[in-house]
PDB file of C-alpha atoms in Angstrom:
ATOM      1  CA  ASP V   1     132.575 201.073 231.991  1.00  0.00           C
ATOM      2  CA  ALA V   2     130.304 203.729 233.238  1.00  0.00           C
ATOM      3  CA  LYS V   3     129.696 206.621 230.785  1.00  0.00           C
ATOM      4  CA  THR V   4     131.216 210.005 231.616  1.00  0.00           C
ATOM      5  CA  THR V   5     130.009 213.501 230.664  1.00  0.00           C
ATOM      6  CA  GLN V   6     132.362 216.478 230.558  1.00  0.00           C
ATOM      7  CA  PRO V   7     131.918 219.975 229.221  1.00  0.00           C
ATOM      8  CA  PRO V   8     133.605 220.387 225.856  1.00  0.00           C
ATOM      9  CA  SER V   9     135.678 223.437 226.887  1.00  0.00           C
ATOM     10  CA  MET V  10     136.510 225.696 229.735  1.00  0.00           C
ATOM     11  CA  ASP V  11     138.602 228.780 230.311  1.00  0.00           C
ATOM     12  CA  CYS V  12     140.650 229.590 233.328  1.00  0.00           C
ATOM     13  CA  ALA V  13     142.810 232.597 234.298  1.00  0.00           C
ATOM     14  CA  GLU V  14     146.527 231.948 234.963  1.00  0.00           C
ATOM     15  CA  GLY V  15     147.202 231.545 238.653  1.00  0.00           C
ATOM     16  CA  ARG V  16     143.624 230.722 239.615  1.00  0.00           C
ATOM     17  CA  ALA V  17     142.205 227.395 240.331  1.00  0.00           C
ATOM     18  CA  ALA V  18     140.821 225.292 237.474  1.00  0.00           C
ATOM     19  CA  ASN V  19     137.873 223.082 238.415  1.00  0.00           C
ATOM     20  CA  LEU V  20     137.013 220.520 235.810  1.00  0.00           C
ATOM     21  CA  PRO V  21     133.771 218.593 236.392  1.00  0.00           C
ATOM     22  CA  CYS V  22     132.766 215.140 235.280  1.00  0.00           C
ATOM     23  CA  ASN V  23     129.510 213.348 235.672  1.00  0.00           C
ATOM     24  CA  HIS V  24     129.362 209.508 235.958  1.00  0.00           C
ATOM     25  CA  SER V  25     125.966 208.847 237.336  1.00  0.00           C
ATOM     26  CA  THR V  26     125.962 205.154 236.366  1.00  0.00           C
ATOM     27  CA  ILE V  27     129.249 204.403 238.157  1.00  0.00           C
ATOM     28  CA  SER V  28     129.498 200.976 239.899  1.00  0.00           C
ATOM     29  CA  GLY V  29     130.851 200.417 243.309  1.00  0.00           C
ATOM     30  CA  ASN V  30     134.085 198.866 242.054  1.00  0.00           C
ATOM     31  CA  GLU V  31     134.865 201.553 239.438  1.00  0.00           C
ATOM     32  CA  TYR V  32     137.535 204.077 239.892  1.00  0.00           C
ATOM     33  CA  VAL V  33     137.552 207.571 238.430  1.00  0.00           C
ATOM     34  CA  TYR V  34     140.785 208.392 236.427  1.00  0.00           C
ATOM     35  CA  TRP V  35     141.940 211.675 235.018  1.00  0.00           C
ATOM     36  CA  TYR V  36     144.374 212.048 232.139  1.00  0.00           C
ATOM     37  CA  ARG V  37     145.338 215.107 230.219  1.00  0.00           C
ATOM     38  CA  GLN V  38     146.767 215.606 226.677  1.00  0.00           C
ATOM     39  CA  ILE V  39     148.845 218.576 225.804  1.00  0.00           C
ATOM     40  CA  HIS V  40     148.816 219.403 222.082  1.00  0.00           C
ATOM     41  CA  SER V  41     150.879 216.979 219.949  1.00  0.00           C
ATOM     42  CA  GLN V  42     151.913 214.878 222.948  1.00  0.00           C
ATOM     43  CA  GLY V  43     150.735 211.551 224.391  1.00  0.00           C
ATOM     44  CA  PRO V  44     148.163 211.568 227.145  1.00  0.00           C
ATOM     45  CA  GLN V  45     149.531 211.914 230.729  1.00  0.00           C
ATOM     46  CA  TYR V  46     148.069 210.293 233.769  1.00  0.00           C
ATOM     47  CA  ILE V  47     147.168 212.836 236.494  1.00  0.00           C
ATOM     48  CA  ILE V  48     145.277 211.097 239.387  1.00  0.00           C
ATOM     49  CA  HIS V  49     142.689 208.438 240.288  1.00  0.00           C
ATOM     50  CA  GLY V  50     140.366 207.672 243.168  1.00  0.00           C
ATOM     51  CA  LEU V  51     137.627 205.319 244.358  1.00  0.00           C
ATOM     52  CA  LYS V  52     135.556 207.284 246.868  1.00  0.00           C
ATOM     53  CA  ASN V  53     137.909 209.367 248.969  1.00  0.00           C
ATOM     54  CA  ASN V  54     139.348 212.639 247.871  1.00  0.00           C
ATOM     55  CA  GLU V  55     142.862 212.354 246.460  1.00  0.00           C
ATOM     56  CA  THR V  56     145.698 214.790 246.154  1.00  0.00           C
ATOM     57  CA  ASN V  57     149.058 214.516 244.464  1.00  0.00           C
ATOM     58  CA  GLU V  58     151.644 216.984 243.228  1.00  0.00           C
ATOM     59  CA  MET V  59     149.684 217.636 240.087  1.00  0.00           C
ATOM     60  CA  ALA V  60     146.023 217.946 241.200  1.00  0.00           C
ATOM     61  CA  SER V  61     143.310 217.158 243.600  1.00  0.00           C
ATOM     62  CA  LEU V  62     140.385 214.930 242.895  1.00  0.00           C
ATOM     63  CA  ILE V  63     137.057 215.478 244.709  1.00  0.00           C
ATOM     64  CA  ILE V  64     134.388 212.752 244.417  1.00  0.00           C
ATOM     65  CA  THR V  65     130.936 213.349 245.697  1.00  0.00           C
ATOM     66  CA  GLU V  66     129.610 211.126 248.442  1.00  0.00           C
ATOM     67  CA  ASP V  67     127.159 209.457 246.033  1.00  0.00           C
ATOM     68  CA  ARG V  68     130.080 209.007 243.552  1.00  0.00           C
ATOM     69  CA  LYS V  69     127.951 210.243 240.668  1.00  0.00           C
ATOM     70  CA  SER V  70     130.291 213.137 239.917  1.00  0.00           C
ATOM     71  CA  SER V  71     133.802 214.323 240.491  1.00  0.00           C
ATOM     72  CA  THR V  72     135.929 217.406 240.036  1.00  0.00           C
ATOM     73  CA  LEU V  73     139.577 217.621 239.108  1.00  0.00           C
ATOM     74  CA  ILE V  74     141.228 220.702 240.652  1.00  0.00           C
ATOM     75  CA  LEU V  75     144.418 222.324 239.418  1.00  0.00           C
ATOM     76  CA  PRO V  76     145.066 224.658 242.304  1.00  0.00           C
ATOM     77  CA  HIS V  77     147.136 227.303 240.432  1.00  0.00           C
ATOM     78  CA  ALA V  78     146.733 226.904 236.733  1.00  0.00           C
ATOM     79  CA  THR V  79     149.599 227.884 234.435  1.00  0.00           C
ATOM     80  CA  LEU V  80     149.791 228.298 230.649  1.00  0.00           C
ATOM     81  CA  ARG V  81     151.349 224.874 230.531  1.00  0.00           C
ATOM     82  CA  ASP V  82     148.186 223.355 231.881  1.00  0.00           C
ATOM     83  CA  THR V  83     146.405 224.208 228.642  1.00  0.00           C
ATOM     84  CA  ALA V  84     145.320 220.718 227.427  1.00  0.00           C
ATOM     85  CA  VAL V  85     142.436 218.338 226.832  1.00  0.00           C
ATOM     86  CA  TYR V  86     141.484 216.741 230.098  1.00  0.00           C
ATOM     87  CA  TYR V  87     139.839 213.181 230.088  1.00  0.00           C
ATOM     88  CA  CYS V  88     137.770 211.661 232.890  1.00  0.00           C
ATOM     89  CA  ILE V  89     137.526 207.882 232.648  1.00  0.00           C
ATOM     90  CA  VAL V  90     135.645 205.457 234.878  1.00  0.00           C
ATOM     91  CA  ARG V  91     136.967 201.943 235.018  1.00  0.00           C
ATOM     92  CA  ALA V  92     137.168 198.965 237.373  1.00  0.00           C
ATOM     93  CA  ILE V  93     140.428 197.436 238.286  1.00  0.00           C
ATOM     94  CA  ASP V  94     141.078 194.631 235.924  1.00  0.00           C
ATOM     95  CA  THR V  95     143.815 192.546 234.313  1.00  0.00           C
ATOM     96  CA  GLY V  96     144.614 195.307 231.864  1.00  0.00           C
ATOM     97  CA  ARG V  97     143.544 193.289 228.918  1.00  0.00           C
ATOM     98  CA  ARG V  98     140.948 195.874 227.927  1.00  0.00           C
ATOM     99  CA  ALA V  99     142.103 199.258 226.809  1.00  0.00           C
ATOM    100  CA  LEU V 100     141.101 202.469 228.413  1.00  0.00           C
ATOM    101  CA  THR V 101     138.505 204.320 226.371  1.00  0.00           C
ATOM    102  CA  PHE V 102     139.129 208.112 226.101  1.00  0.00           C
ATOM    103  CA  GLY V 103     136.131 210.216 225.334  1.00  0.00           C
ATOM    104  CA  SER V 104     136.244 213.752 223.849  1.00  0.00           C
ATOM    105  CA  GLY V 105     137.300 215.360 227.203  1.00  0.00           C
ATOM    106  CA  THR V 106     137.304 219.001 228.172  1.00  0.00           C
ATOM    107  CA  ARG V 107     139.607 221.424 226.402  1.00  0.00           C
ATOM    108  CA  LEU V 108     141.038 223.746 229.146  1.00  0.00           C
ATOM    109  CA  GLN V 109     142.365 226.968 227.909  1.00  0.00           C
ATOM    110  CA  VAL V 110     144.431 228.909 230.514  1.00  0.00           C
ATOM    111  CA  GLN V 111     144.481 232.579 229.710  1.00  0.00           C
ATOM    112  CA  PRO V 112     147.320 234.876 230.679  1.00  0.00           C
TER     113      PRO V 112
ATOM    114  CA  ASP Z   1     159.630 207.647 236.463  1.00  0.00           C
ATOM    115  CA  VAL Z   2     158.573 205.197 233.742  1.00  0.00           C
ATOM    116  CA  LYS Z   3     159.686 206.258 230.368  1.00  0.00           C
ATOM    117  CA  VAL Z   4     158.086 205.126 227.130  1.00  0.00           C
ATOM    118  CA  THR Z   5     160.101 206.006 224.054  1.00  0.00           C
ATOM    119  CA  GLN Z   6     158.837 205.957 220.500  1.00  0.00           C
ATOM    120  CA  SER Z   7     161.559 205.737 217.894  1.00  0.00           C
ATOM    121  CA  SER Z   8     160.302 208.291 215.513  1.00  0.00           C
ATOM    122  CA  ARG Z   9     158.413 211.477 216.100  1.00  0.00           C
ATOM    123  CA  TYR Z  10     157.561 212.179 212.505  1.00  0.00           C
ATOM    124  CA  LEU Z  11     157.562 209.880 209.527  1.00  0.00           C
ATOM    125  CA  VAL Z  12     156.633 210.392 205.928  1.00  0.00           C
ATOM    126  CA  LYS Z  13     156.117 207.171 203.820  1.00  0.00           C
ATOM    127  CA  ARG Z  14     154.734 206.264 200.459  1.00  0.00           C
ATOM    128  CA  THR Z  15     151.718 204.047 199.793  1.00  0.00           C
ATOM    129  CA  GLY Z  16     152.640 200.423 199.767  1.00  0.00           C
ATOM    130  CA  GLU Z  17     155.760 200.894 201.831  1.00  0.00           C
ATOM    131  CA  LYS Z  18     156.275 198.644 205.010  1.00  0.00           C
ATOM    132  CA  VAL Z  19     156.468 200.831 208.123  1.00  0.00           C
ATOM    133  CA  PHE Z  20     157.882 199.880 211.523  1.00  0.00           C
ATOM    134  CA  LEU Z  21     157.017 201.941 214.654  1.00  0.00           C
ATOM    135  CA  GLU Z  22     159.042 200.975 217.638  1.00  0.00           C
ATOM    136  CA  CYS Z  23     158.206 201.531 221.225  1.00  0.00           C
ATOM    137  CA  VAL Z  24     160.429 200.784 224.291  1.00  0.00           C
ATOM    138  CA  GLN Z  25     159.572 201.042 227.977  1.00  0.00           C
ATOM    139  CA  ASP Z  26     162.068 200.859 230.794  1.00  0.00           C
ATOM    140  CA  MET Z  27     160.042 199.607 233.733  1.00  0.00           C
ATOM    141  CA  ASP Z  28     159.571 195.927 233.039  1.00  0.00           C
ATOM    142  CA  HIS Z  29     155.825 196.342 232.427  1.00  0.00           C
ATOM    143  CA  GLU Z  30     153.903 193.423 231.149  1.00  0.00           C
ATOM    144  CA  ASN Z  31     151.139 195.270 229.290  1.00  0.00           C
ATOM    145  CA  MET Z  32     151.825 197.521 226.274  1.00  0.00           C
ATOM    146  CA  PHE Z  33     149.408 199.098 223.930  1.00  0.00           C
ATOM    147  CA  TRP Z  34     149.327 200.767 220.500  1.00  0.00           C
ATOM    148  CA  TYR Z  35     146.622 203.334 219.858  1.00  0.00           C
ATOM    149  CA  ARG Z  36     145.954 205.666 217.023  1.00  0.00           C
ATOM    150  CA  GLN Z  37     144.497 209.181 217.369  1.00  0.00           C
ATOM    151  CA  ASP Z  38     142.568 211.073 214.725  1.00  0.00           C
ATOM    152  CA  PRO Z  39     140.669 214.350 214.970  1.00  0.00           C
ATOM    153  CA  GLY Z  40     137.056 213.734 216.059  1.00  0.00           C
ATOM    154  CA  LEU Z  41     137.557 210.058 216.564  1.00  0.00           C
ATOM    155  CA  GLY Z  42     139.691 210.122 219.815  1.00  0.00           C
ATOM    156  CA  LEU Z  43     142.105 207.375 220.666  1.00  0.00           C
ATOM    157  CA  ARG Z  44     141.411 203.907 219.243  1.00  0.00           C
ATOM    158  CA  LEU Z  45     143.161 200.698 220.337  1.00  0.00           C
ATOM    159  CA  ILE Z  46     144.960 198.874 217.512  1.00  0.00           C
ATOM    160  CA  TYR Z  47     146.602 196.034 219.431  1.00  0.00           C
ATOM    161  CA  PHE Z  48     147.922 195.263 222.864  1.00  0.00           C
ATOM    162  CA  SER Z  49     150.282 192.820 224.411  1.00  0.00           C
ATOM    163  CA  TYR Z  50     150.082 191.394 227.878  1.00  0.00           C
ATOM    164  CA  ASP Z  51     153.308 189.532 227.821  1.00  0.00           C
ATOM    165  CA  VAL Z  52     156.222 188.652 225.588  1.00  0.00           C
ATOM    166  CA  LYS Z  53     155.000 187.038 222.332  1.00  0.00           C
ATOM    167  CA  MET Z  54     151.364 187.506 223.521  1.00  0.00           C
ATOM    168  CA  LYS Z  55     149.041 189.870 221.739  1.00  0.00           C
ATOM    169  CA  GLU Z  56     145.441 190.551 221.270  1.00  0.00           C
ATOM    170  CA  LYS Z  57     143.582 192.621 218.685  1.00  0.00           C
ATOM    171  CA  GLY Z  58     142.042 195.911 219.716  1.00  0.00           C
ATOM    172  CA  ASP Z  59     139.191 197.745 218.043  1.00  0.00           C
ATOM    173  CA  ILE Z  60     140.918 198.510 214.626  1.00  0.00           C
ATOM    174  CA  PRO Z  61     143.618 195.914 213.949  1.00  0.00           C
ATOM    175  CA  GLU Z  62     143.018 195.693 210.155  1.00  0.00           C
ATOM    176  CA  GLY Z  63     146.110 196.618 208.196  1.00  0.00           C
ATOM    177  CA  TYR Z  64     148.426 196.298 211.191  1.00  0.00           C
ATOM    178  CA  SER Z  65     150.426 193.635 212.891  1.00  0.00           C
ATOM    179  CA  VAL Z  66     152.624 193.752 216.050  1.00  0.00           C
ATOM    180  CA  SER Z  67     155.667 192.097 217.510  1.00  0.00           C
ATOM    181  CA  ARG Z  68     156.705 191.621 221.064  1.00  0.00           C
ATOM    182  CA  GLU Z  69     159.854 189.576 221.216  1.00  0.00           C
ATOM    183  CA  LYS Z  70     161.238 191.228 224.305  1.00  0.00           C
ATOM    184  CA  LYS Z  71     159.376 192.533 227.254  1.00  0.00           C
ATOM    185  CA  GLU Z  72     160.586 196.146 226.895  1.00  0.00           C
ATOM    186  CA  ARG Z  73     159.840 196.451 223.176  1.00  0.00           C
ATOM    187  CA  PHE Z  74     156.539 196.479 221.354  1.00  0.00           C
ATOM    188  CA  SER Z  75     156.497 197.200 217.555  1.00  0.00           C
ATOM    189  CA  LEU Z  76     153.655 198.134 215.332  1.00  0.00           C
ATOM    190  CA  ILE Z  77     154.015 197.078 211.699  1.00  0.00           C
ATOM    191  CA  LEU Z  78     152.130 198.456 208.714  1.00  0.00           C
ATOM    192  CA  GLU Z  79     152.701 195.742 206.083  1.00  0.00           C
ATOM    193  CA  SER Z  80     151.619 198.007 203.169  1.00  0.00           C
ATOM    194  CA  ALA Z  81     150.943 201.545 204.175  1.00  0.00           C
ATOM    195  CA  SER Z  82     147.928 203.305 202.877  1.00  0.00           C
ATOM    196  CA  THR Z  83     146.771 206.951 203.019  1.00  0.00           C
ATOM    197  CA  ASN Z  84     144.046 206.191 205.543  1.00  0.00           C
ATOM    198  CA  GLN Z  85     146.752 205.090 207.963  1.00  0.00           C
ATOM    199  CA  THR Z  86     147.927 208.719 208.138  1.00  0.00           C
ATOM    200  CA  SER Z  87     147.541 209.399 211.869  1.00  0.00           C
ATOM    201  CA  MET Z  88     149.217 209.948 215.290  1.00  0.00           C
ATOM    202  CA  TYR Z  89     150.320 206.632 216.686  1.00  0.00           C
ATOM    203  CA  LEU Z  90     150.620 206.449 220.451  1.00  0.00           C
ATOM    204  CA  CYS Z  91     152.281 203.614 222.486  1.00  0.00           C
ATOM    205  CA  ALA Z  92     151.544 203.084 226.142  1.00  0.00           C
ATOM    206  CA  SER Z  93     152.733 200.879 228.966  1.00  0.00           C
ATOM    207  CA  ARG Z  94     150.676 199.852 231.940  1.00  0.00           C
ATOM    208  CA  SER Z  95     151.796 200.170 235.488  1.00  0.00           C
ATOM    209  CA  PRO Z  96     151.120 197.066 237.540  1.00  0.00           C
ATOM    210  CA  LEU Z  97     150.308 199.393 240.483  1.00  0.00           C
ATOM    211  CA  GLY Z  98     147.737 197.165 242.257  1.00  0.00           C
ATOM    212  CA  GLY Z  99     145.985 196.460 238.961  1.00  0.00           C
ATOM    213  CA  ALA Z 100     145.220 200.102 238.473  1.00  0.00           C
ATOM    214  CA  ASN Z 101     144.721 201.419 234.985  1.00  0.00           C
ATOM    215  CA  VAL Z 102     147.597 203.828 235.069  1.00  0.00           C
ATOM    216  CA  LEU Z 103     149.063 204.106 231.586  1.00  0.00           C
ATOM    217  CA  THR Z 104     152.193 205.811 230.593  1.00  0.00           C
ATOM    218  CA  PHE Z 105     152.258 207.137 227.017  1.00  0.00           C
ATOM    219  CA  GLY Z 106     155.037 207.843 224.609  1.00  0.00           C
ATOM    220  CA  ALA Z 107     155.271 211.204 222.859  1.00  0.00           C
ATOM    221  CA  GLY Z 108     153.600 209.834 219.772  1.00  0.00           C
ATOM    222  CA  SER Z 109     154.687 209.083 216.221  1.00  0.00           C
ATOM    223  CA  ARG Z 110     152.969 211.238 213.547  1.00  0.00           C
ATOM    224  CA  LEU Z 111     152.877 209.185 210.320  1.00  0.00           C
ATOM    225  CA  THR Z 112     152.030 210.684 206.966  1.00  0.00           C
ATOM    226  CA  VAL Z 113     151.386 208.266 204.027  1.00  0.00           C
ATOM    227  CA  LEU Z 114     151.547 209.853 200.654  1.00  0.00           C
TER     228      LEU Z 114
END
């Protein structure tokens, strides 16, 4: 799995967009970018994933650069409930017999 | 939505006790996982199961065993609990969505071993 690099922490004002970056310069052509988050004392929650096209769902948008070496998770209107640790994971589609590896992620603090 | 339910949110056990952590998923998923999470160490895989009665060791299986007698239920067993097994335990179920790595996690079980 390609290594990912994320800033350890970020702040965002409530109601503003939160843009969380992730670098994955060694990503392979068959590897997807996944985003999860973990709110304090809860299990991680899947947010979104993508291969090369930008993706959007009800939670967030995922922007992947054309060279696929970095990506940005966008929470369009951050709320206090979005305060969490956000994990960027790069992984190829497989049989699921290997576990996902969660790094240290980015701790997002949404300020009122 | 897929739901993964862990039987106990908080447990306190004594050293040497046998501990059962139960996990149930309601979407007929084949793959289920047990992780533990400790400050500074992230999530570490203990065991996973890819089908009924099938299991494989993860990165830190020592001191643990698992049971998967039914597809929906995956149990983690601590045969003789020790203080270094005090941790947050997380169960996850994998969506078969085109082979994507979309995991659904339970809320976690925080175990304290005295």
